[in-house]
CSV table of C-alpha atoms in Angstrom, one decimal:
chain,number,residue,atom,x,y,z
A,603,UNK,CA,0.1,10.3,-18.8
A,604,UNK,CA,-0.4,6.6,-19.2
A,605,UNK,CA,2.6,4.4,-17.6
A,606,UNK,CA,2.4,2.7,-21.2
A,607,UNK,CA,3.3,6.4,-22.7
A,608,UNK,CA,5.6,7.8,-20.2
A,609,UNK,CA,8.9,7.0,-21.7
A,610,UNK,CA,8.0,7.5,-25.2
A,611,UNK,CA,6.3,11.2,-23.5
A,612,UNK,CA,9.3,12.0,-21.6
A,613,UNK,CA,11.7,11.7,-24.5
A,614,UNK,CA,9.9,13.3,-26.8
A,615,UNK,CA,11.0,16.9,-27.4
A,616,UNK,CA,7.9,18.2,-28.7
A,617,UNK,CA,6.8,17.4,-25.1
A,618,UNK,CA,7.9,18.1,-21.8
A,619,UNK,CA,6.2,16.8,-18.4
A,620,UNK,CA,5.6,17.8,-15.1
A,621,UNK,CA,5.3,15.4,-12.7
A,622,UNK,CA,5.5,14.4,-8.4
A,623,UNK,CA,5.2,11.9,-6.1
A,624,UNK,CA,1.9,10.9,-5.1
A,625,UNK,CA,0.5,11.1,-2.2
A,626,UNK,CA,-0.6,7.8,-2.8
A,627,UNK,CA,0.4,4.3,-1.4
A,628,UNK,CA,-0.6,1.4,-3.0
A,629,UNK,CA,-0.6,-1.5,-0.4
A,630,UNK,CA,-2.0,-5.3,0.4
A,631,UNK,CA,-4.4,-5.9,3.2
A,632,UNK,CA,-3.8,-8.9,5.6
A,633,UNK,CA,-7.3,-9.7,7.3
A,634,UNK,CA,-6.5,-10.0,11.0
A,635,UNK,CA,-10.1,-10.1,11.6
A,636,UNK,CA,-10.3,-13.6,12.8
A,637,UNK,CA,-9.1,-17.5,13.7
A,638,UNK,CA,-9.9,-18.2,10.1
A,639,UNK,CA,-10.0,-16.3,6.3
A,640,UNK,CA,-12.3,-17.3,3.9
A,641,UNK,CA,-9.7,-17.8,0.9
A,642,UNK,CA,-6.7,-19.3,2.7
A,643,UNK,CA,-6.6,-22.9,2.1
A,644,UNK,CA,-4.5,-26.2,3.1
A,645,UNK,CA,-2.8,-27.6,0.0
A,646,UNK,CA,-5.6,-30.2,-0.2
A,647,UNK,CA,-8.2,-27.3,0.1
A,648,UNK,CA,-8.9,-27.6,3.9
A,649,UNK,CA,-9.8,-25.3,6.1
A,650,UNK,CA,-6.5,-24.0,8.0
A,651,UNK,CA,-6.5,-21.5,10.8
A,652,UNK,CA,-6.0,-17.6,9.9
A,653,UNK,CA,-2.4,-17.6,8.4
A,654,UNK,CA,-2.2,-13.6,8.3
A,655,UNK,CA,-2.5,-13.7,12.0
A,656,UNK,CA,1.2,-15.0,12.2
A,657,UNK,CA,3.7,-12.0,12.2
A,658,UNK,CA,6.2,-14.7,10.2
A,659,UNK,CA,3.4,-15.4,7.4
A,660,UNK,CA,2.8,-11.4,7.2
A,661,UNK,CA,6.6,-10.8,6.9
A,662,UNK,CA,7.0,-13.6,4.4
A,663,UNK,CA,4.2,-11.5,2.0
A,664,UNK,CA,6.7,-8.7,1.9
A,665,UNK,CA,9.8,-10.2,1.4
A,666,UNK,CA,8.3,-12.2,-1.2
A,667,UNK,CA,7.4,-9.5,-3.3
A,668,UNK,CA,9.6,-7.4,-5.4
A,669,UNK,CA,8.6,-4.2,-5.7
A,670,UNK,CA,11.3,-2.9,-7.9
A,671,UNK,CA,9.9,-5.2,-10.2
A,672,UNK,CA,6.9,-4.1,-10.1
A,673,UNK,CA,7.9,-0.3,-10.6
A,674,UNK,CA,10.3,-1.1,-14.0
A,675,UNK,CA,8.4,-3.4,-15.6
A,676,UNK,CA,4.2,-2.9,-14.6
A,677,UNK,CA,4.5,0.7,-13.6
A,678,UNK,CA,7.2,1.7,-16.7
A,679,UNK,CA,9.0,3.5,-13.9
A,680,UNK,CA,6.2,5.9,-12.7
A,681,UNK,CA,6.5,5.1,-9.1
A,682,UNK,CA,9.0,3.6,-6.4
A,683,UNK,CA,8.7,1.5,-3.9
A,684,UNK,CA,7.0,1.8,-0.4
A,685,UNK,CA,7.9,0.8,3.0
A,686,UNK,CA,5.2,3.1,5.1
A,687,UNK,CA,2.1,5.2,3.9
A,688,UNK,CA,3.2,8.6,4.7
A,689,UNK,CA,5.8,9.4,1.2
A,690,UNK,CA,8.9,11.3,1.6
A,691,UNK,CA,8.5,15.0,2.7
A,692,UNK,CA,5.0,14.3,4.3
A,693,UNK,CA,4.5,14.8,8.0
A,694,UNK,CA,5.0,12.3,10.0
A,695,UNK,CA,7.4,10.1,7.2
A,696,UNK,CA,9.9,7.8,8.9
A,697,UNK,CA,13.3,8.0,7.3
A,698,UNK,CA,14.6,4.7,9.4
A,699,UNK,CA,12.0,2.9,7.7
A,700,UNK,CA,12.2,0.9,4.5
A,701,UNK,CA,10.9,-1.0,1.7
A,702,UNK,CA,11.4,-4.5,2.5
A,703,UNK,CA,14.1,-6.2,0.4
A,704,UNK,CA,12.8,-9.1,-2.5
A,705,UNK,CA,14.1,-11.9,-0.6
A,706,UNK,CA,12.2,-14.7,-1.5
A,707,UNK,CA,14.8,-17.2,0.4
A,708,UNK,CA,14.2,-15.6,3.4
A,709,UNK,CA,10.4,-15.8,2.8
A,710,UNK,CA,10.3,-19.7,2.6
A,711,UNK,CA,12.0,-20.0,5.4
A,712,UNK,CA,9.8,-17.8,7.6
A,713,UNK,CA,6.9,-20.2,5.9
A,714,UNK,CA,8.3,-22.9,7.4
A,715,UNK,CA,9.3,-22.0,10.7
A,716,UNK,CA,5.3,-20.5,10.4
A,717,UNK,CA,5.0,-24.4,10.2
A,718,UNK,CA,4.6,-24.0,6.2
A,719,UNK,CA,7.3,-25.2,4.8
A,720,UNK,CA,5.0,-26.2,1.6
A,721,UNK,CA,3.4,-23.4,1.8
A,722,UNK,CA,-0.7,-23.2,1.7
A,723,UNK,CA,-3.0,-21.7,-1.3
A,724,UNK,CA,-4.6,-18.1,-1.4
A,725,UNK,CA,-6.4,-15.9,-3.5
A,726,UNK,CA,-5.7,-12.0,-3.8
A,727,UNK,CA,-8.2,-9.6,-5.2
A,728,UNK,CA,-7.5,-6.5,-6.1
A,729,UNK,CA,-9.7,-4.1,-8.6
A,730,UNK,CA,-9.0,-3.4,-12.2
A,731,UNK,CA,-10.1,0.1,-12.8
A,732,UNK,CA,-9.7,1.9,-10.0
A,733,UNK,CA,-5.5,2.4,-9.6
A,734,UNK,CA,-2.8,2.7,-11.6
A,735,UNK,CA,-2.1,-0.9,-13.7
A,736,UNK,CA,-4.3,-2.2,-10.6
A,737,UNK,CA,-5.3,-5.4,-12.4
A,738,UNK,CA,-1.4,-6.0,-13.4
A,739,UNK,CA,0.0,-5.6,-9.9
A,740,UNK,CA,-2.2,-8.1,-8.5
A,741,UNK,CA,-2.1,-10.7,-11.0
A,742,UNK,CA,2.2,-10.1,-10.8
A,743,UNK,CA,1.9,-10.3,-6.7
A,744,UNK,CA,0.2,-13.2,-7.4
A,745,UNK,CA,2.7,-15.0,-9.1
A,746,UNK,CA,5.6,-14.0,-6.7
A,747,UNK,CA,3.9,-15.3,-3.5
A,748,UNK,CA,3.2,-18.5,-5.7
A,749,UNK,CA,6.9,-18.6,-6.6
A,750,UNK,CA,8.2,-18.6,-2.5
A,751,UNK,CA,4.8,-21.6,-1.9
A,752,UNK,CA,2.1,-19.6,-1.2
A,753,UNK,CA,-0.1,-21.4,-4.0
A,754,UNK,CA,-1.9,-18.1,-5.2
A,755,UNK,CA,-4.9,-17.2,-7.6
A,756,UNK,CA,-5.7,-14.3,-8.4
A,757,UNK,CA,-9.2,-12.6,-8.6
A,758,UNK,CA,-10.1,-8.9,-10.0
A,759,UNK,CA,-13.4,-7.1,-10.6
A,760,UNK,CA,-14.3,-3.7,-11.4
A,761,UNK,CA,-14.2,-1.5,-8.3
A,762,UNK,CA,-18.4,-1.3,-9.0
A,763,UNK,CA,-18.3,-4.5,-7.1
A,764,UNK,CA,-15.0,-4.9,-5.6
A,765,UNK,CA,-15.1,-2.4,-2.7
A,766,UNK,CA,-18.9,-3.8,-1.7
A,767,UNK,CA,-16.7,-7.1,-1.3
A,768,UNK,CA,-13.3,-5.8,0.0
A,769,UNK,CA,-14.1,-6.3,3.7
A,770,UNK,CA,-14.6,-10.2,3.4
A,771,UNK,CA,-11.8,-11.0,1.6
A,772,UNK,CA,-8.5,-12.2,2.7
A,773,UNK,CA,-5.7,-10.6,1.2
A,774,UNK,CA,-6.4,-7.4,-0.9
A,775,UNK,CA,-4.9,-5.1,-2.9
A,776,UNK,CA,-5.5,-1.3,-2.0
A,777,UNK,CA,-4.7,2.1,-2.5
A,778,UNK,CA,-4.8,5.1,0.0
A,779,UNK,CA,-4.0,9.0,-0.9
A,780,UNK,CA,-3.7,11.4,2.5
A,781,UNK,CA,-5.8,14.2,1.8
A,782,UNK,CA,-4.6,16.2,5.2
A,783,UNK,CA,-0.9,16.0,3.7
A,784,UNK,CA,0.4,13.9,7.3
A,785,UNK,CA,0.5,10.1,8.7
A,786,UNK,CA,-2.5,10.6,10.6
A,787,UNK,CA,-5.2,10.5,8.1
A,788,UNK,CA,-3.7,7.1,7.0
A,789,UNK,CA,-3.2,5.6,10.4
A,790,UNK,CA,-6.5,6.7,12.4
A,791,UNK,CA,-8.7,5.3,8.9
A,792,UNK,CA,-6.7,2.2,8.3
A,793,UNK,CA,-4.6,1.0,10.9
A,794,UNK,CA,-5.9,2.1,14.3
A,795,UNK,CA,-9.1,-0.6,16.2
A,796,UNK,CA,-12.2,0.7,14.9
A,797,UNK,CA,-14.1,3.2,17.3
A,798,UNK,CA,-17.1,4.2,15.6
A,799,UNK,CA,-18.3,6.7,18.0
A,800,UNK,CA,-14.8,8.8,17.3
A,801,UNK,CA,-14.6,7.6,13.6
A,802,UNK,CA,-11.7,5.4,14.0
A,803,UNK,CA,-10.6,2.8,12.1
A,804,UNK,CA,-13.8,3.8,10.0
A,805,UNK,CA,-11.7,1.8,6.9
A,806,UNK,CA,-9.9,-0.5,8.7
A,807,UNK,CA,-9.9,-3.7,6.6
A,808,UNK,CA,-7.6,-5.3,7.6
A,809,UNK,CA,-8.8,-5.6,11.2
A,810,UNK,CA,-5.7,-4.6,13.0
A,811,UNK,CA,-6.0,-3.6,16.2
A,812,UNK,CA,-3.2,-2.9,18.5
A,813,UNK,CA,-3.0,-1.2,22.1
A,814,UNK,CA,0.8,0.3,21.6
A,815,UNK,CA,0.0,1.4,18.1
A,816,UNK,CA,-3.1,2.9,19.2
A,817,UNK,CA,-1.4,4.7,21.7
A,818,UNK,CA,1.0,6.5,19.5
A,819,UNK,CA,-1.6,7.7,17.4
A,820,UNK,CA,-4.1,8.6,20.4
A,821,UNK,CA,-1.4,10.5,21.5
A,822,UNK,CA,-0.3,12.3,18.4
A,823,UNK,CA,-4.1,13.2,17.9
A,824,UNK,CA,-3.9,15.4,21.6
A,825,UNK,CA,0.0,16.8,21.2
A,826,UNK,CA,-0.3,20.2,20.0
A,827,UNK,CA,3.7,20.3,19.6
A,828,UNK,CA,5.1,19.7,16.2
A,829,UNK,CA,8.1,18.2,16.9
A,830,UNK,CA,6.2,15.6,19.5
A,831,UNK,CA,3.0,15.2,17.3
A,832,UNK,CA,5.6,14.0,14.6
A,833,UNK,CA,8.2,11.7,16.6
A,834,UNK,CA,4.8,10.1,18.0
A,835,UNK,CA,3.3,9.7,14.6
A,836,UNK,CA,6.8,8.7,12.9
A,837,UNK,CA,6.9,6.2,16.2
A,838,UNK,CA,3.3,4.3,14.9
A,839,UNK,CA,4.7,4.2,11.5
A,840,UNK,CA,7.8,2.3,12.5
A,841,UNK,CA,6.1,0.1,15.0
A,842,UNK,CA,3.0,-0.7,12.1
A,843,UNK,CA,6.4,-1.5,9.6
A,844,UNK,CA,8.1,-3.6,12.2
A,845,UNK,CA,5.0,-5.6,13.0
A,846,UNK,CA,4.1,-6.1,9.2
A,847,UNK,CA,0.5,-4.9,10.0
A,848,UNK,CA,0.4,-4.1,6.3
A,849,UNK,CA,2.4,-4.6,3.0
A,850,UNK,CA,2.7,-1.6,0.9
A,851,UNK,CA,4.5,-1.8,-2.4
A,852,UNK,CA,4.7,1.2,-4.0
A,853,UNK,CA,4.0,5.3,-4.5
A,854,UNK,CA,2.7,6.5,-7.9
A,855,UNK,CA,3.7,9.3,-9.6
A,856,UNK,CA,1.6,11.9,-11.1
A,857,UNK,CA,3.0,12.9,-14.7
A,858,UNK,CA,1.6,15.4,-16.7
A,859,UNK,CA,2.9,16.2,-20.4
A,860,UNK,CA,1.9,19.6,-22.0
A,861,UNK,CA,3.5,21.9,-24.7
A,862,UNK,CA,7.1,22.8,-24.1
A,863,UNK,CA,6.4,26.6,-23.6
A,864,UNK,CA,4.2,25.7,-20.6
A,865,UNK,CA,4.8,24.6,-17.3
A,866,UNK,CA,2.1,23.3,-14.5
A,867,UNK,CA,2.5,22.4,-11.0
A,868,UNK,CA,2.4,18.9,-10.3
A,869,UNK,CA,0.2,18.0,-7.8
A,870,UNK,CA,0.4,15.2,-5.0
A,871,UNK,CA,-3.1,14.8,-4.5
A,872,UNK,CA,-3.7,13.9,-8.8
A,873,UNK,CA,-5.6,16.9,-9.2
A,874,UNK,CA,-5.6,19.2,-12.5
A,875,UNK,CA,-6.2,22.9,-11.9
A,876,UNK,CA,-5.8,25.7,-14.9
A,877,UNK,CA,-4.4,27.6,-12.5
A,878,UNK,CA,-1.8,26.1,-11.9
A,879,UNK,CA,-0.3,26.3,-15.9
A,880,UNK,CA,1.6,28.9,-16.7
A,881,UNK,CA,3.4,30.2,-19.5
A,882,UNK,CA,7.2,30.2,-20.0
């Protein structure tokens, strides 16, 4: 069901709805990659060093954006917001972690102990057919960093083109759906320093790469217990939260509507199966 539809869907009695949280996180992309990022600019359009490098900047990002916001009013409440990539009841899912609060005092005044305190311009891409209101979220991200001084444009593109260009830009909006149903799959693709030779990192945009979270996750990847594959993986998840080395925003939800007489199992991964409908 569209996000447009859902609330007309849901109270409609000639309709009822299944639906689930996704397995999916939508989320921005610092680049790390290097001392400079092709689309962060002085506010006189100079070349300035690598902003997203600066733990302060990063942190900044998330506080500037409201993600409850976005949920309400873009996604017409099919979602809630994120904090980490693994959602609630997956393996490996942090409770202590949170969604960072919209705090967009707080955000100018990590811009200016940065040395920001007017801020700097940036553009953020993000697709426009490829997630959920994807072209929406961006262009509204977009306007909340620009309202805290991070002088924003926005640029989207049909994901034809956009994932062929993802890599060089320098702040991007994603989406990521674990497929294994745990953290891992999300931290050894995105987050851990690419290894090619042991597929590591294999999707790591963002260019993060660092020893203690590695370590976590190297070490989760060999523990054959459980309980200590978890704490280690819930222990990367916290330590990737704490050092901002990515902003998620928010989970979909997967809503299905069907006749009232039926039901259907809603799925995480946004599959549809016959199967799984059933008849009251």
């Amino acid at each position: 069901v569209p996000t447009t539809d859902y609330q007309s869907v849901k109270n409609n009695p000639k309709l009822a709805i299944s639906q689930v949280a996704s397995n999916r996180v939508i989320y921005l992309v610092l680049d790390q990659k290097g001392a400079k990022t092709p689309f962060a600019k002085t506010n006189d359009g100079k070349e300035m060093p690598n902003p997203m490098l600066n733990r302060k900047i990063r942190k900044a990002i998330s506080l500037a954006i409201n993600r409850k916001a976005i949920v309400d009013r873009v996604m017409e409440g099919a979602g809630f917001p994120a904090g980490q990539f693994p959602v609630k009841g997956m393996f490996g899912y942090n409770t202590d972690v949170k969604p960072d609060p919209f705090d967009p005092e707080q955000a100018k005044k990590l811009l200016a102990e940065a040395g920001y305190p007017n801020g700097f311009q940036l553009t953020v891409h993000g697709p426009n057919d490829r997630y959920v209101n994807d072209g929406k979220i961006t262009e509204v991200i977009g306007q909340m960093l620009t309202k805290v001084g991070i002088k924003t444009q926005v640029h989207t593109e049909p994901k034809a083109t956009f994932f062929k260009n993802a890599w060089g830009y320098s702040l991007v909006l994603l989406g990521f759906g674990s497929d294994t149903g745990e953290a891992s799959s999300a931290f050894t693709a995105l987050l851990h320093t690419q290894i090619k030779e042991k597929n590591l990192g294999r999707v790591n945009r963002t260019g993060y790469a660092d020893p203690t979270f590695d370590k976590y996750v190297d070490d989760a990847l060999m523990t054959l217990d459980d309980k200590k594959r978890e704490q280690l993986l819930q222990a990367a998840g916290k330590y990737a939260a704490d050092d901002v080395a990515f902003v998620p925003t928010h989970y979909q939800v997967n809503v299905w509507a069907h006749r009232p007489d039926l039901s259907y199992v809603a799925r995480t991964d946004e599959r549809t199966y016959g199967m799984y409908v059933t008849k009251k």
